[in-house]
XYZ file of C-alpha atoms in Angstrom:
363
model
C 0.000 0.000 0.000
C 1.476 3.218 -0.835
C 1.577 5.342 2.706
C -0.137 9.123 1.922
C -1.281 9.189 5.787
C 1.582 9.144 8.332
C 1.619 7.164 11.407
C 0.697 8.821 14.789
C 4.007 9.123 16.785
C 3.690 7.580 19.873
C 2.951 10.748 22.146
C -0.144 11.645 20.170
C 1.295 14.371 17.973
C 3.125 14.741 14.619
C 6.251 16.020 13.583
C 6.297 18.759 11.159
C 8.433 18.180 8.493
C 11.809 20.549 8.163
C 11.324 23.149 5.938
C 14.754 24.932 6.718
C 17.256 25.395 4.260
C 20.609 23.718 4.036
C 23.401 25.727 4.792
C 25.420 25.213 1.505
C 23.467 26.499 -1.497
C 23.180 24.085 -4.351
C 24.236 25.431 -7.506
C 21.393 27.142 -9.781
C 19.772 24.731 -12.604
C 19.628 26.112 -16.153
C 16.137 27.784 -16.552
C 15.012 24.138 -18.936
C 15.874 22.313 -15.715
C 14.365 24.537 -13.772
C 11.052 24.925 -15.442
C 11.095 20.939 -15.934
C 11.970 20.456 -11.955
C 8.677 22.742 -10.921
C 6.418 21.134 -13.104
C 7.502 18.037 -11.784
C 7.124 19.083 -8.468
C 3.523 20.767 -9.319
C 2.345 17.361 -10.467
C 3.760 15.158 -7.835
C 2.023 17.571 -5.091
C -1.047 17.328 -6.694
C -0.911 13.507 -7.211
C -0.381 13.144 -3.329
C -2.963 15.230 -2.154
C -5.654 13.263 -0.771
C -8.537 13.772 2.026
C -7.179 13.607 5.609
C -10.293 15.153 7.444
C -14.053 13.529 6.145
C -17.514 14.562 7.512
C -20.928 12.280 7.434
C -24.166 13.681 7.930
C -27.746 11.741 7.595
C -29.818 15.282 6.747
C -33.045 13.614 6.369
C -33.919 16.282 3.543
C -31.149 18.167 1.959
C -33.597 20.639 0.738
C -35.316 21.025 4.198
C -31.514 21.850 5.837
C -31.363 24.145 3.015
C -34.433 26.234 3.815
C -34.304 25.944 7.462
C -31.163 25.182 8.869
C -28.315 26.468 5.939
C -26.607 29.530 7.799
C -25.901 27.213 11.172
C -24.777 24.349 9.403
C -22.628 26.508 6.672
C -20.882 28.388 9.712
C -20.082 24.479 11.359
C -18.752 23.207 7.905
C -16.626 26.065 6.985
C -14.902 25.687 10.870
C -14.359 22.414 10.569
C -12.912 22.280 6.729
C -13.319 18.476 5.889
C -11.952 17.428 2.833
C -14.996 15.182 2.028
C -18.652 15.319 3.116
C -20.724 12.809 2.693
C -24.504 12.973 2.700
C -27.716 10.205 3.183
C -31.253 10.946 2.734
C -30.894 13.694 0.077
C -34.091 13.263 -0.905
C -33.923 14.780 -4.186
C -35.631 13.034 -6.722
C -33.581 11.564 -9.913
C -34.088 13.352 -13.423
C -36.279 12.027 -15.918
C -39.917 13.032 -16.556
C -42.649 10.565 -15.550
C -43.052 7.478 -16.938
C -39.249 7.738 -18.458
C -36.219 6.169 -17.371
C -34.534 7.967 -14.778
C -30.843 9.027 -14.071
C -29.730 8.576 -10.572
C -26.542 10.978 -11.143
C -28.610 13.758 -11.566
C -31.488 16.211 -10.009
C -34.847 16.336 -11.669
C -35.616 19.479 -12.951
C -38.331 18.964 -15.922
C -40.876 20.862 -14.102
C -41.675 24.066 -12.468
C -41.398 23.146 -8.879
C -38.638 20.431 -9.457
C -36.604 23.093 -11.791
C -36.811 25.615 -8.572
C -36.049 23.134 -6.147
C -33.055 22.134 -8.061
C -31.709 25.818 -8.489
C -32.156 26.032 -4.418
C -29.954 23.620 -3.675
C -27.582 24.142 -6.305
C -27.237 27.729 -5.258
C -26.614 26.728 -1.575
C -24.055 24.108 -2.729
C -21.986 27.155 -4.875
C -21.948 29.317 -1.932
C -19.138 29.116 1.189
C -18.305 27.101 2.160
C -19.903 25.132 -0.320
C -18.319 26.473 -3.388
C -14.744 24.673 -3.178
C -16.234 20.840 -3.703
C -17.040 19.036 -6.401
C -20.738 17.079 -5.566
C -22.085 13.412 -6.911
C -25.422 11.940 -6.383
C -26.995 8.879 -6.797
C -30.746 9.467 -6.218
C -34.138 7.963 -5.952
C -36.684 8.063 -8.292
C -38.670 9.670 -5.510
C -38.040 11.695 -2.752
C -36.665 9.150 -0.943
C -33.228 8.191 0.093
C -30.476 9.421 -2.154
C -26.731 9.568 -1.427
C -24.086 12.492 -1.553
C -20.569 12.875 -1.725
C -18.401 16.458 -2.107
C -14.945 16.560 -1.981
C -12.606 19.152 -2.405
C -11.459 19.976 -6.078
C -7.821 20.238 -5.496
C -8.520 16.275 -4.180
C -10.333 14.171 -6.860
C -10.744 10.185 -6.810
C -9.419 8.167 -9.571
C -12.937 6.829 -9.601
C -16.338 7.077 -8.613
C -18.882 4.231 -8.306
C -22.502 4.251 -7.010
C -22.799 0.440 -6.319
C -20.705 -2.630 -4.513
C -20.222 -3.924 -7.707
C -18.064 -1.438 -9.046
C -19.836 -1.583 -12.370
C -19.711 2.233 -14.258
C -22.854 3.087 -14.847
C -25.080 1.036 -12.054
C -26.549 3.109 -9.374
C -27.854 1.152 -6.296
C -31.988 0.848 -5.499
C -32.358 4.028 -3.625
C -29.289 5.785 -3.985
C -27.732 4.117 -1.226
C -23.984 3.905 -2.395
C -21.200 6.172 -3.707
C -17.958 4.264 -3.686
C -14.904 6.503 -4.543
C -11.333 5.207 -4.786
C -8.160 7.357 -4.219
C -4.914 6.784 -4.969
C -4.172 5.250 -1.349
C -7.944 3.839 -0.177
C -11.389 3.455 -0.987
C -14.386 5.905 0.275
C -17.596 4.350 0.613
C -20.974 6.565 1.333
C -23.814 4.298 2.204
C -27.224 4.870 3.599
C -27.944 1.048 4.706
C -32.059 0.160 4.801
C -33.835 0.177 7.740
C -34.116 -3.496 9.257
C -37.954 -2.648 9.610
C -40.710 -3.939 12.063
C -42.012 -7.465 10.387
C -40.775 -10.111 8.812
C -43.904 -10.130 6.189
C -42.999 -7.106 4.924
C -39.583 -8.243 3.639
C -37.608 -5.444 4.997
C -36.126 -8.458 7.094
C -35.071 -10.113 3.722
C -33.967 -6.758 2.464
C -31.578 -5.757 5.243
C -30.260 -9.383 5.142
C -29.454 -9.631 1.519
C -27.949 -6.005 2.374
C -25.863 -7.238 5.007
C -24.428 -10.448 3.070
C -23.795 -8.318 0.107
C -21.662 -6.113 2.119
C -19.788 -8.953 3.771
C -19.018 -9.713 0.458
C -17.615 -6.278 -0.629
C -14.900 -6.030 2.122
C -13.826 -9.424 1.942
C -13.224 -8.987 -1.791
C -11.590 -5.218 -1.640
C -8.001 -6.041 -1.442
C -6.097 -4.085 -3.066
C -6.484 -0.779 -0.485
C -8.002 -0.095 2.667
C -11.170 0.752 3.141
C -13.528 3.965 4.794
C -16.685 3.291 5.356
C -19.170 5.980 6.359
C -22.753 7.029 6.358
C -26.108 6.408 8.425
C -25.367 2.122 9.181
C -28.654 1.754 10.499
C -27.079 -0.431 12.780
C -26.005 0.387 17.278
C -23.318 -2.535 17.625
C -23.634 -3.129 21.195
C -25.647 -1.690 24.279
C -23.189 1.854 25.054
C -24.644 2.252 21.447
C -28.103 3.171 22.680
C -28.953 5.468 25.863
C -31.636 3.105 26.988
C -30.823 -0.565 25.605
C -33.870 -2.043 28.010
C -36.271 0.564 26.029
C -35.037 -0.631 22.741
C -34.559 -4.037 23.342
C -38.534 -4.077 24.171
C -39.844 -2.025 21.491
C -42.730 -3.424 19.538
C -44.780 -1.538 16.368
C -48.590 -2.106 17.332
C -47.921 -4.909 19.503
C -46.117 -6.878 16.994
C -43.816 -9.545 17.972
C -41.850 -11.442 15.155
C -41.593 -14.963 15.249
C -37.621 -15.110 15.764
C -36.191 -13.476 19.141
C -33.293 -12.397 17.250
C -35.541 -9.962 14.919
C -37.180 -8.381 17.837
C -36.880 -4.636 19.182
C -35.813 -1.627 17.364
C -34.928 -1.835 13.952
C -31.221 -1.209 14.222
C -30.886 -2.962 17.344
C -32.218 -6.404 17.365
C -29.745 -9.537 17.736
C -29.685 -10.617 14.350
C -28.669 -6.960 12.849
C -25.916 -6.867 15.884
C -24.500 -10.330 15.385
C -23.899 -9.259 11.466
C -22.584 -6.228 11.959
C -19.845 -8.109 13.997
C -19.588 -10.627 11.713
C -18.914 -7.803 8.908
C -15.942 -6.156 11.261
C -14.354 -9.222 12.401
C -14.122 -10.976 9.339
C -13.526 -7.417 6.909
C -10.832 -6.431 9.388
C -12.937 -3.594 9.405
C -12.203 -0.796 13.175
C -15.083 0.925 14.582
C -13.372 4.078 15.196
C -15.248 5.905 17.274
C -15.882 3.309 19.967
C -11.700 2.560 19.466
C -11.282 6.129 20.617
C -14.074 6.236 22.710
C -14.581 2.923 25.073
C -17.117 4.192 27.920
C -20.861 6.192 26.969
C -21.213 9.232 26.794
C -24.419 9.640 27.904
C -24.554 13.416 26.419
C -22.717 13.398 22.874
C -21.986 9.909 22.313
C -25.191 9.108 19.911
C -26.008 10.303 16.169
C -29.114 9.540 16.504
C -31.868 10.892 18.914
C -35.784 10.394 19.239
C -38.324 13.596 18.457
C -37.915 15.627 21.803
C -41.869 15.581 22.299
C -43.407 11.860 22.878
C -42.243 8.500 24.236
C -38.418 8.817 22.147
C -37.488 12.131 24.141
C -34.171 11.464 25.293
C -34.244 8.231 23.644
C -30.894 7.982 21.537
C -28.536 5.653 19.560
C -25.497 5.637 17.705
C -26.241 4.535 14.504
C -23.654 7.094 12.213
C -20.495 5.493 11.522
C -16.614 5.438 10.353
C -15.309 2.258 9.730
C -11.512 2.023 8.396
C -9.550 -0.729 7.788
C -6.718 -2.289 9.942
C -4.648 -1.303 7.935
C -5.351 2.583 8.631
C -5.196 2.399 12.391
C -1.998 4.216 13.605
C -2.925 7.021 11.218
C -6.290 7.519 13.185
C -6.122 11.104 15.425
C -10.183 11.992 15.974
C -13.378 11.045 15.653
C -16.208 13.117 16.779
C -20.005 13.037 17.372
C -21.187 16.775 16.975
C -24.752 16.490 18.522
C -25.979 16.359 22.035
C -28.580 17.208 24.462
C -32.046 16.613 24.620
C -32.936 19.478 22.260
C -30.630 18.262 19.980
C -28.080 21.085 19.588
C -25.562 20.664 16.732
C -28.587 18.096 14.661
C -28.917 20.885 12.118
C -32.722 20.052 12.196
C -32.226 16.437 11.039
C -32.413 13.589 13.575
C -28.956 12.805 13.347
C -25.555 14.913 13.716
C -22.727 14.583 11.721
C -19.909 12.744 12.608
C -16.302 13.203 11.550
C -13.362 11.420 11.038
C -9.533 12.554 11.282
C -6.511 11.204 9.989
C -3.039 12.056 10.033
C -1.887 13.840 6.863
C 0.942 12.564 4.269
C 3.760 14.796 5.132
């Protein structure tokens, strides 16, 4: 693997590198030389620039944040400066008039109120902090779902996907993927389904199939490490949720399902758990929040949090994610949950927070 993070040294900083000077000049190259030396420096510092600091955010309605909730979240962005944000639950729907195929990449505007909702957020996404990333979609054919993913335009991928297949043109049901690879690792934006209530209704089968398929991807993606992000519809273990007995119990209507394992709160029954273990153990995969983070916190610890009025006030989980690869562990510095409280400060009106991710730069 070619190294563009470096290592954590072992007291928790990193050095800067030495940018004095040596103290006998080296002789002065012909102008050719020259010119050919700083163009060959100007590409190789462009070729090794690559994202160091990544954001998630579930915004359950990009639009929505727009018109409500755009100066507050615009002021936390442009403080933070991540190199990559990615986004689940656009809810934009995909272009193509009714009735006609659709195209997943990009925003339907072939009507009057689609056409001004598209100019909306397009004008929010060219303003600051906005203006310095480059933005991909892959989008329902409703409003429904959808997946983002801006990155900085002095730090492109190689490639961009929008499946687990890696197949060019293929955009997953929903919009649920964005895959991009960099030079040195992977990227990969999902917005996993919801496990659901009952087993009739196949969102069982659904989130199953999801989870195998998944499995499948990181056992199979070799060649470079992996970061995986987004809203994981999934709280690993019971410091995941602020009150497990609460979720443990839940029932829709009074519905049990006929397998213990499926029963509770989508997100945290057994079966959904016992995967998502499965997935780390055997991908190699670091859950790197709860490797920085190994007791609750019971104030900012969750993504995730119930509508403040009714039975889920206070009622949280974790549920947003970063996942990295082994391989990427000594280059991990932060990673931060930036909701908490009750009236769910730093949410941005969504019900989750973002989360973000730091790593140490390539020096």
């Amino acid at each position: 693997m070619k190294r563009f993070f470096k290592p954590i040294e072992k007291d928790g900083s990193f050095k800067k590198p030495n940018l004095s000077s040596s103290s006998s000049p080296s002789p002065s190259p012909s102008p050719s030389k020259k010119k050919e030396e700083t163009d060959g420096s100007e590409k190789a510092a462009a070729e090794e620039v690559e994202p160091s600091k990544f954001l998630t955010w579930n915004a359950n309605s990009l639009l929505l944040r727009i018109k409500n909730n755009w100066p507050e979240f615009s002021s936390f962005v442009g403080s933070l400066d991540p190199d990559v944000i990615a986004i689940q639950e656009v809810r934009m729907p995909a272009a193509g008039s009714k009735g006609a195929p659709k195209n997943p990449g990009e925003i339907k505007d072939d009507t009057n109120i689609s056409r001004g909702e598209k100019q909306t957020l397009m004008r929010a996404l060219s303003s600051p902090p906005f203006e310095g990333y480059r933005v991909w979609w892959s989008l329902s054919d409703t409003k429904y779902g959808g997946t983002a993913l801006l990155v900085k335009k002095h730090m492109q991928p190689l490639k961009v996907y929008f499946n687990l297949d890696r197949k060019a043109s293929k955009h997953e049901a929903d919009g649920r993927v964005i895959l991009a690879e960099f030079d040195s690792f992977y990227l990969l934006n999902t917005y996993v389904p919801n496990n659901g209530w009952k087993e009739e209704e196949n969102s069982f089968i659904r989130r199953r199939k999801w989870d195998k398929r998944i499995l499948e991807f990181v056992l199979q993606l070799s060649d470079k490490p992996l970061i995986w992000c987004g809203d994981l519809n999934v709280s690993h273990q019971e410091i995941d949720v602020s009150h497990p007995d609460f979720f443990s119990n839940a029932k829709l209507n009074g519905y049990i399902p006929p397998n213990k394992e499926d029963c509770g709160q989508p997100g945290f029954t057994l079966a959904e758990r016992q995967r998502f273990t499965t997935i780390l153990s055997r991908g190699k995969l670091i859950d790197v929040y709860r490797f920085l983070h190994k007791e609750q916190d019971k104030e900012s610890g969750f993504s995730w949090s119930g509508h403040p009025i009714g039975k889920h006030r206070g009622k949280k989980m974790r549920i947003d994610y970063f996942i990295v690869s082994e391989q990427l562990k000594n280059w991990i510095v932060s990673c931060d949950i930036h909701g908490h409280g009750i009236e769910l400060k730093g949410f941005y009106g969504s019900d989750h927070c973002p989360v973000s991710l730091v790593l140490s730069p390539k020096t």
